[in-house]
CSV table of C-alpha atoms in Angstrom, one decimal:
chain,number,residue,atom,x,y,z
A,169,MET,CA,125.3,77.0,99.0
A,170,THR,CA,124.1,73.4,98.7
A,171,HIS,CA,121.0,72.6,96.7
A,172,THR,CA,117.9,71.8,98.8
A,173,GLY,CA,116.2,68.6,98.0
A,174,PRO,CA,112.6,68.6,96.7
A,175,LEU,CA,111.0,67.1,99.9
A,176,ALA,CA,112.8,69.5,102.2
A,177,GLN,CA,111.9,72.4,99.9
A,178,GLY,CA,108.2,71.4,99.9
A,179,ASN,CA,108.1,71.5,103.7
A,180,LEU,CA,110.0,74.8,103.8
A,181,LEU,CA,107.8,76.4,101.2
A,182,SER,CA,104.4,75.4,102.4
A,183,GLY,CA,103.8,78.7,104.2
A,184,VAL,CA,105.1,80.8,101.3
A,185,TYR,CA,102.8,78.8,98.9
A,186,VAL,CA,99.8,80.1,100.7
A,187,SER,CA,101.0,83.7,100.7
A,188,PHE,CA,101.5,83.6,96.9
A,189,TRP,CA,98.0,82.4,96.2
A,190,LEU,CA,96.2,84.9,98.4
A,191,PRO,CA,97.0,87.9,96.2
A,192,THR,CA,96.2,85.8,93.2
A,193,VAL,CA,92.7,85.3,94.5
A,194,VAL,CA,92.2,89.0,95.3
A,195,LEU,CA,93.6,90.0,91.9
A,196,THR,CA,91.3,87.6,90.1
A,197,ALA,CA,88.3,89.0,91.9
A,198,ALA,CA,89.3,92.5,90.8
A,199,LEU,CA,89.7,91.3,87.2
A,200,VAL,CA,86.3,89.7,87.3
A,201,ILE,CA,84.7,92.9,88.6
A,202,LYS,CA,86.4,95.0,86.0
A,203,LEU,CA,86.0,92.6,83.1
A,204,PRO,CA,82.5,93.6,81.9
A,205,SER,CA,83.5,97.2,81.6
A,206,ILE,CA,86.8,96.3,79.9
A,207,LEU,CA,84.9,94.1,77.3
A,208,LYS,CA,82.2,96.7,76.8
A,209,LEU,CA,84.6,99.6,76.3
A,210,TRP,CA,87.5,97.8,74.8
A,211,ARG,CA,88.5,100.8,72.7
A,212,ASP,CA,89.2,102.8,75.9
A,213,PRO,CA,93.0,102.6,76.4
A,214,LEU,CA,92.7,103.2,80.2
A,215,LEU,CA,90.4,100.2,80.7
A,216,ARG,CA,92.7,98.1,78.5
A,217,ALA,CA,95.7,99.2,80.7
A,218,VAL,CA,93.7,98.2,83.8
A,219,GLY,CA,92.9,94.8,82.3
A,220,GLY,CA,96.5,94.2,81.3
A,221,LEU,CA,97.7,95.2,84.8
A,222,LEU,CA,95.4,92.8,86.6
A,223,LEU,CA,96.0,90.0,84.1
A,224,PHE,CA,99.8,90.3,84.3
A,225,ALA,CA,99.6,90.6,88.1
A,226,CYS,CA,97.7,87.3,88.3
A,227,ALA,CA,100.2,85.7,86.0
A,228,VAL,CA,103.1,86.8,88.0
A,229,PHE,CA,101.8,85.3,91.2
A,230,VAL,CA,100.7,82.1,89.5
A,231,PHE,CA,104.1,81.5,87.9
A,232,ALA,CA,106.2,82.9,90.8
A,233,ALA,CA,104.6,80.4,93.3
A,234,PRO,CA,107.4,77.9,94.3
A,235,SER,CA,105.3,74.9,93.2
A,236,THR,CA,104.8,76.5,89.7
A,237,ILE,CA,108.5,77.4,89.4
A,238,SER,CA,109.4,73.8,90.1
A,239,TRP,CA,106.8,72.5,87.6
A,240,THR,CA,108.0,74.9,84.9
A,241,ASN,CA,111.6,73.8,85.3
A,242,ARG,CA,110.7,70.1,85.3
A,243,VAL,CA,108.4,70.3,82.3
A,244,THR,CA,110.8,72.2,80.1
A,245,GLY,CA,113.8,70.3,81.3
A,246,VAL,CA,115.8,73.5,81.6
A,247,PRO,CA,117.2,74.4,85.0
A,248,ASN,CA,115.9,77.7,86.3
A,249,ILE,CA,114.1,78.6,83.0
A,250,ALA,CA,111.2,79.8,85.2
A,251,ALA,CA,113.5,82.8,86.2
A,252,PRO,CA,113.5,84.7,82.9
A,253,TRP,CA,109.8,83.8,82.4
A,254,VAL,CA,108.8,85.3,85.8
A,255,TYR,CA,111.2,88.2,85.2
A,256,SER,CA,109.5,88.8,81.9
A,257,LEU,CA,106.0,88.8,83.5
A,258,ILE,CA,107.2,91.2,86.2
A,259,THR,CA,108.6,93.5,83.5
A,260,ALA,CA,105.3,93.3,81.5
A,261,LEU,CA,103.5,94.1,84.7
A,262,CYS,CA,105.7,97.2,85.3
A,263,ALA,CA,105.0,98.3,81.7
A,264,SER,CA,101.2,98.0,82.4
A,265,TRP,CA,101.6,100.2,85.5
A,266,LEU,CA,103.2,102.9,83.4
A,267,LEU,CA,100.7,102.6,80.6
A,268,LEU,CA,97.9,102.9,83.2
A,269,VAL,CA,99.3,106.3,84.5
A,270,VAL,CA,100.0,107.5,80.9
A,271,HIS,CA,96.4,107.0,79.9
A,272,TRP,CA,95.0,108.0,83.3
A,273,ARG,CA,97.0,111.3,83.2
A,274,ASN,CA,95.7,112.1,79.7
A,275,GLY,CA,92.2,110.9,80.1
A,276,ARG,CA,90.5,109.3,77.1
A,277,ILE,CA,92.3,111.4,74.5
A,278,GLU,CA,94.5,108.7,73.0
A,279,ARG,CA,94.8,110.8,69.9
A,280,HIS,CA,97.1,113.3,71.6
A,281,ALA,CA,100.7,113.0,70.3
A,282,HIS,CA,102.1,113.1,73.8
A,283,THR,CA,100.1,110.1,74.9
A,284,ARG,CA,100.9,108.1,71.8
A,285,ARG,CA,104.6,108.9,72.1
A,286,ALA,CA,104.7,108.0,75.8
A,287,THR,CA,102.9,104.7,75.1
A,288,ARG,CA,105.4,103.8,72.3
A,289,TRP,CA,108.3,104.6,74.6
A,290,VAL,CA,107.0,102.4,77.5
A,291,VAL,CA,106.2,99.5,75.1
A,292,ALA,CA,109.6,99.8,73.3
A,293,VAL,CA,111.7,100.1,76.5
A,294,TYR,CA,110.1,97.3,78.5
A,295,ALA,CA,109.9,95.0,75.4
A,296,GLY,CA,113.6,95.6,75.0
A,297,VAL,CA,114.1,94.7,78.7
A,298,VAL,CA,112.2,91.4,78.1
A,299,VAL,CA,114.3,90.5,75.1
A,300,ALA,CA,117.6,91.4,77.0
A,301,LEU,CA,116.5,89.1,79.9
A,302,TRP,CA,116.2,86.1,77.7
A,303,VAL,CA,119.5,86.8,75.9
A,304,LEU,CA,121.3,87.2,79.2
A,305,PHE,CA,119.8,84.0,80.6
A,306,ALA,CA,120.9,82.1,77.4
A,307,LEU,CA,124.4,83.3,77.9
A,308,ALA,CA,124.5,82.6,81.7
A,309,ASP,CA,125.6,79.4,83.3
A,310,VAL,CA,122.9,78.5,85.9
A,311,PRO,CA,122.9,74.7,86.2
A,312,VAL,CA,121.8,74.4,89.8
A,313,GLU,CA,118.0,74.8,90.3
A,314,GLN,CA,117.0,77.5,92.8
A,315,ILE,CA,113.4,77.9,93.5
A,316,ARG,CA,113.5,80.6,96.2
A,317,ASN,CA,117.0,82.0,96.3
A,318,LEU,CA,118.0,82.4,92.7
A,319,ASP,CA,118.7,86.1,92.8
A,320,THR,CA,121.3,85.9,95.5
A,321,TYR,CA,122.6,82.4,94.6
A,322,TYR,CA,123.6,83.7,91.2
A,323,ALA,CA,124.2,87.3,92.2
A,324,SER,CA,127.8,87.2,91.0
A,325,THR,CA,127.3,84.9,88.0
A,326,PRO,CA,128.2,86.6,84.7
A,327,PHE,CA,125.2,87.5,82.5
A,328,MET,CA,122.7,86.2,85.2
A,329,ARG,CA,123.9,89.0,87.4
A,330,GLU,CA,123.0,91.6,84.7
A,331,ALA,CA,119.6,90.0,84.1
A,332,ILE,CA,118.8,90.2,87.8
A,333,LEU,CA,119.8,93.9,88.0
A,334,LEU,CA,118.0,94.7,84.8
A,335,TYR,CA,114.6,93.5,85.9
A,336,LEU,CA,115.0,94.9,89.4
A,337,PHE,CA,115.9,98.4,88.1
A,338,ALA,CA,113.0,98.2,85.6
A,339,HIS,CA,110.7,97.3,88.5
A,340,MET,CA,112.0,100.1,90.7
A,341,VAL,CA,111.6,102.8,88.1
A,342,ALA,CA,108.0,101.8,87.4
A,343,SER,CA,107.2,101.6,91.1
A,344,LEU,CA,108.6,105.1,91.7
A,345,VAL,CA,106.9,106.8,88.8
A,346,THR,CA,103.5,105.1,89.4
A,347,SER,CA,103.3,105.7,93.1
A,348,ARG,CA,104.3,109.3,92.8
A,349,LEU,CA,101.6,110.1,90.1
A,350,VAL,CA,98.9,108.2,92.0
A,351,TRP,CA,99.7,110.1,95.2
A,352,ASN,CA,99.5,113.3,93.2
A,353,TRP,CA,96.0,112.4,91.9
A,354,ILE,CA,94.7,111.7,95.4
A,355,ARG,CA,95.1,115.4,96.2
A,356,ILE,CA,92.9,116.4,93.3
A,357,GLU,CA,89.7,118.2,94.4
A,358,GLY,CA,86.3,116.9,93.5
A,359,LEU,CA,87.1,113.2,93.5
A,360,ASP,CA,84.3,110.7,94.5
A,361,GLY,CA,84.9,109.5,98.0
A,362,TRP,CA,85.1,105.8,97.0
A,363,LEU,CA,87.5,106.7,94.1
A,364,ARG,CA,89.7,108.6,96.5
A,365,TRP,CA,89.9,105.6,98.8
A,366,GLY,CA,90.7,103.3,95.9
A,367,LEU,CA,93.5,105.6,94.9
A,368,ARG,CA,94.9,105.5,98.4
A,369,PHE,CA,95.1,101.7,98.3
A,370,LEU,CA,96.7,101.9,94.9
A,371,GLY,CA,99.2,104.5,96.1
A,372,VAL,CA,100.2,102.4,99.2
A,373,GLY,CA,100.4,99.3,97.0
A,374,PHE,CA,102.6,100.8,94.4
A,375,ALA,CA,104.8,102.3,97.1
A,376,THR,CA,105.1,99.0,98.8
A,377,ASN,CA,106.4,97.5,95.6
A,378,LEU,CA,109.5,99.5,96.1
A,379,LEU,CA,110.3,97.4,99.2
A,380,PHE,CA,110.4,94.4,96.9
A,381,SER,CA,113.1,95.9,94.7
A,382,VAL,CA,115.0,97.4,97.6
A,383,ALA,CA,115.1,94.2,99.6
A,384,LYS,CA,116.3,92.1,96.6
A,385,LEU,CA,118.9,94.7,95.6
A,386,THR,CA,120.2,94.9,99.1
A,387,ALA,CA,120.5,91.1,99.3
A,388,VAL,CA,122.3,91.0,96.0
A,389,VAL,CA,124.8,93.8,97.0
A,390,ALA,CA,125.4,92.0,100.3
A,391,ARG,CA,126.5,88.9,98.4
A,392,TRP,CA,128.9,91.0,96.4
A,393,THR,CA,130.5,92.3,99.7
A,394,GLY,CA,130.7,88.9,101.3
A,395,HIS,CA,127.7,89.2,103.5
A,396,ASP,CA,124.6,87.0,103.8
A,397,LEU,CA,121.3,88.9,103.8
A,398,ASP,CA,119.4,86.3,101.8
A,399,TRP,CA,116.5,86.5,104.2
A,400,LEU,CA,115.7,89.9,102.5
A,401,ASN,CA,115.4,88.0,99.2
A,402,THR,CA,113.5,84.9,100.4
A,403,ASN,CA,111.2,86.5,103.1
A,404,ILE,CA,110.9,90.3,102.9
A,405,ALA,CA,110.7,90.7,99.1
A,406,PRO,CA,108.0,88.0,98.5
A,407,SER,CA,106.0,89.3,101.4
A,408,ALA,CA,106.2,92.9,100.2
A,409,ALA,CA,105.1,91.8,96.7
A,410,CYS,CA,102.1,89.9,98.1
A,411,VAL,CA,101.0,92.9,100.3
A,412,ALA,CA,101.5,95.3,97.4
A,413,ALA,CA,99.5,93.2,94.9
A,414,THR,CA,96.7,92.7,97.4
A,415,LEU,CA,96.5,96.5,98.1
A,416,VAL,CA,96.5,97.3,94.4
A,417,ALA,CA,93.7,94.8,93.8
A,418,ILE,CA,91.7,96.3,96.6
A,419,GLY,CA,92.3,99.7,95.1
A,420,PHE,CA,90.5,98.6,92.0
A,421,ILE,CA,87.8,96.8,93.9
A,422,VAL,CA,86.9,99.5,96.4
A,423,PRO,CA,85.3,102.1,94.0
A,424,HIS,CA,83.0,99.5,92.5
A,425,ALA,CA,82.2,97.5,95.6
A,426,GLY,CA,81.8,100.7,97.7
A,427,GLN,CA,79.4,102.3,95.2
A,428,TYR,CA,77.5,99.1,94.9
A,429,LEU,CA,77.2,98.5,98.6
A,430,GLN,CA,76.2,102.2,99.2
A,431,GLU,CA,73.5,101.9,96.6
A,432,ARG,CA,72.2,98.7,98.2
A,433,TRP,CA,72.2,100.3,101.6
A,434,ARG,CA,70.3,103.3,100.3
A,435,LEU,CA,67.7,101.0,98.7
A,436,ARG,CA,67.4,98.9,101.8
A,437,ARG,CA,66.9,101.9,104.0
A,438,ARG,CA,64.3,103.3,101.8
A,439,HIS,CA,62.5,99.9,101.6
A,440,ARG,CA,62.5,99.6,105.4
A,441,GLY,CA,61.6,103.3,105.9
A,442,LEU,CA,58.4,102.8,103.9
A,443,ALA,CA,57.3,99.9,106.0
A,444,PRO,CA,55.0,101.9,108.5
A,445,LEU,CA,53.1,103.6,105.7
A,446,ALA,CA,52.9,100.4,103.6
A,447,ARG,CA,51.4,98.5,106.6
A,448,LEU,CA,48.8,101.3,107.1
A,449,MET,CA,47.9,101.3,103.4
A,450,ARG,CA,47.2,97.6,103.3
A,451,GLY,CA,43.8,98.3,104.8
A,452,VAL,CA,42.8,100.6,101.9
A,453,ALA,CA,40.5,98.9,99.4
A,454,GLY,CA,42.1,95.6,100.0
A,455,SER,CA,45.6,96.8,99.0
A,456,ARG,CA,48.2,94.1,99.4
A,457,GLU,CA,51.9,94.2,98.9
A,458,PRO,CA,52.9,91.2,96.7
A,459,PHE,CA,55.6,89.0,98.0
A,460,ALA,CA,58.1,87.0,95.9
A,461,LEU,CA,60.9,85.1,97.5
A,462,ARG,CA,63.2,85.7,94.6
A,463,ALA,CA,62.3,89.3,93.9
A,464,THR,CA,65.3,91.7,93.9
A,465,LEU,CA,65.5,94.5,96.4
A,466,GLU,CA,64.8,97.0,93.6
A,467,MET,CA,61.6,95.1,92.6
A,468,ARG,CA,60.4,94.9,96.2
A,469,LEU,CA,61.0,98.6,96.6
A,470,ILE,CA,59.1,99.4,93.4
A,471,ARG,CA,56.2,97.2,94.6
A,472,ARG,CA,56.0,98.8,98.0
A,473,GLU,CA,56.1,102.3,96.5
A,474,THR,CA,53.3,101.3,94.0
A,475,LEU,CA,51.2,99.9,96.8
A,476,ILE,CA,51.5,103.2,98.8
A,477,ARG,CA,50.8,105.5,95.8
A,478,ASP,CA,47.8,103.5,94.6
A,479,ALA,CA,46.3,103.4,98.1
A,480,LEU,CA,46.8,107.2,98.5
A,481,LEU,CA,45.1,107.9,95.2
A,482,HIS,CA,42.2,105.7,96.3
A,483,LEU,CA,42.1,107.5,99.6
A,484,SER,CA,42.4,111.0,98.1
A,485,ARG,CA,38.7,111.9,98.3
A,486,ARG,CA,38.7,111.4,102.1
A,487,LEU,CA,41.7,113.7,102.8
A,488,ASP,CA,40.9,116.9,104.6
A,489,ASP,CA,43.1,119.8,103.5
A,490,GLU,CA,41.8,122.0,106.3
A,491,LEU,CA,42.8,119.4,108.9
A,492,ARG,CA,46.3,119.2,107.3
A,493,ASP,CA,46.7,122.9,107.5
A,494,ARG,CA,45.7,122.9,111.2
A,495,ALA,CA,47.9,119.9,111.9
A,496,HIS,CA,50.8,121.7,110.2
A,497,ASP,CA,50.3,124.8,112.3
A,498,ALA,CA,50.0,122.7,115.4
A,499,ALA,CA,53.3,120.9,114.7
A,500,LEU,CA,55.0,124.3,114.2
A,501,ALA,CA,53.5,125.5,117.4
A,502,LEU,CA,55.0,122.5,119.2
A,503,GLY,CA,58.4,123.6,118.0
A,504,LEU,CA,59.0,121.1,115.2
A,505,GLU,CA,61.0,122.2,112.2
A,506,ARG,CA,59.1,122.8,108.9
A,507,GLY,CA,59.9,119.6,107.1
A,508,ARG,CA,59.0,117.4,110.1
A,509,ALA,CA,55.8,119.5,110.7
A,510,GLN,CA,54.7,118.9,107.1
A,511,ALA,CA,55.3,115.1,107.3
A,512,LEU,CA,53.4,114.9,110.6
A,513,ALA,CA,50.5,116.9,109.2
A,514,ALA,CA,50.3,114.5,106.3
A,515,ALA,CA,50.4,111.5,108.6
A,516,VAL,CA,47.6,113.0,110.7
A,517,THR,CA,45.5,113.6,107.6
A,518,ILE,CA,46.0,110.1,106.3
A,519,LEU,CA,45.0,108.6,109.7
A,520,ASP,CA,41.9,110.7,109.8
A,521,ALA,CA,41.0,109.6,106.3
A,522,MET,CA,41.4,106.0,107.2
A,523,GLU,CA,38.9,106.5,110.0
A,524,ARG,CA,36.3,108.0,107.8
A,525,GLU,CA,33.7,105.7,106.3
A,526,PRO,CA,33.6,105.6,102.5
A,527,GLY,CA,30.4,107.2,101.3
A,528,SER,CA,29.9,109.4,104.4
A,529,PRO,CA,28.9,113.1,103.7
A,530,GLU,CA,32.3,114.3,104.9
A,531,ALA,CA,34.1,112.0,102.5
A,532,ASP,CA,31.8,112.7,99.6
A,533,ASP,CA,31.9,116.5,100.0
A,534,ALA,CA,35.7,116.6,100.4
A,535,GLY,CA,36.4,117.0,96.7
A,536,VAL,CA,39.8,115.9,95.4
A,537,PRO,CA,42.6,117.4,97.4
A,538,ASP,CA,46.0,117.9,96.1
A,539,THR,CA,48.0,114.8,96.9
A,540,THR,CA,51.2,115.8,95.2
A,541,TYR,CA,53.1,116.2,98.4
A,542,LEU,CA,52.0,112.9,99.7
A,543,LEU,CA,53.1,111.1,96.6
A,544,GLN,CA,56.5,112.8,96.4
A,545,GLU,CA,57.3,112.6,100.1
A,546,ILE,CA,56.1,109.2,101.1
A,547,GLN,CA,59.4,108.5,102.8
A,548,ALA,CA,59.1,111.4,105.2
A,549,VAL,CA,55.4,110.6,105.9
A,550,SER,CA,56.3,107.0,106.6
A,551,GLU,CA,59.1,108.0,109.0
A,552,ALA,CA,56.6,110.3,110.8
A,553,LEU,CA,54.4,107.3,111.5
A,554,ARG,CA,57.2,105.9,113.6
A,555,SER,CA,56.5,108.6,116.2
A,556,PRO,CA,53.0,107.9,117.6
A,557,ASP,CA,53.5,110.3,120.5
A,558,GLU,CA,54.2,113.3,118.2
A,559,ILE,CA,51.3,112.3,116.0
A,560,LYS,CA,49.0,112.2,119.1
A,561,ALA,CA,50.2,115.6,120.3
A,562,VAL,CA,49.6,117.1,116.8
A,563,ARG,CA,46.2,115.5,116.4
A,564,THR,CA,45.1,116.7,119.8
A,565,ARG,CA,46.2,120.2,119.1
A,566,ALA,CA,44.8,120.3,115.6
A,567,ALA,CA,41.4,119.1,116.8
A,568,VAL,CA,40.9,122.4,118.7
A,569,PRO,CA,39.2,125.0,116.5
A,570,ALA,CA,41.6,127.7,115.2
A,571,GLU,CA,39.6,130.4,117.2
A,572,SER,CA,39.9,128.5,120.4
A,573,MET,CA,43.6,128.0,119.9
A,574,SER,CA,44.2,131.7,119.3
A,575,ALA,CA,42.1,132.6,122.3
A,576,HIS,CA,43.9,130.1,124.5
A,577,GLU,CA,47.3,131.4,123.4
């Protein structure tokens, strides 16, 4: 096989260059999201394993990018020295996968002898693989630079052949073990929904990593038998690695992003749900909801709730408990369920109190009714205000004296 010139290689690799940097961006995003927890709980071996996994995964795609491979070879002046370096990073990444499942399987109890022993085995075996890779590369004769096709180009070269097989088998073993354990965890009962989705992405990602090893091994074996399946090495294997890394990164992002977005959606729904009651309460004793352009959603919700509660407390002397009881009975008589009937009755009572003049005999003699329900269930009351037809029907029926209602029925 003839050596491809730098210009031709640059044109040929332009599309691959993009594919290598895409997972790098996603992996970096996952690392940034996890970094605060990792730094805060650095003694947690599980979080350290996650941090190592994401860090090594980013490094693999940075240094495995064709442009970086060419730069590494040029700067060091050693043809193909990027190969053992990338192989070492891939091997370290595989070790981080296994360390992740070791600590995940045993929780946070690093003191257990089994966990410590498994950790030592993983570190010792994969560190030995890294050392062997560099020794084999030093013994091999690889003078022709290969940026994309090194594994098949030197598939039959003494010592380099063994180095290629060594890192591929180390990668395959780690992929098999990790994917199997992750898929076992997915079936555990009681997992949070977002965590289960994250594990699914991780499971598919680790399983996809197997395609990387299988594709490369198949291409290497094909070279041994006189066949040319180099496209498996140059196209399928890198694509599988990019897809796998992206899925793994998404697997770490989903639980955090999902929980965050779910909480934001809950806060936004509550803030919007309180809008009808907040608008109504603005007319009570000059109550006004403060507005700040830079206020967070949490702060805007707190201010809206405070406005409503303060206004209800100011309005409490005008609330008519007898009217609320009649309105509740009227709502039940209209076939509404109990919770909805209670919310509509409270809304009717508030509207009635808003229509009373402060200082009128009815307002002064009303006493101080129990406003506990109103303060605790302002969301339900606010939602009830969105149904003016139901409120009108309940008010009309509640306005009829109880004796007349009984006689009518």
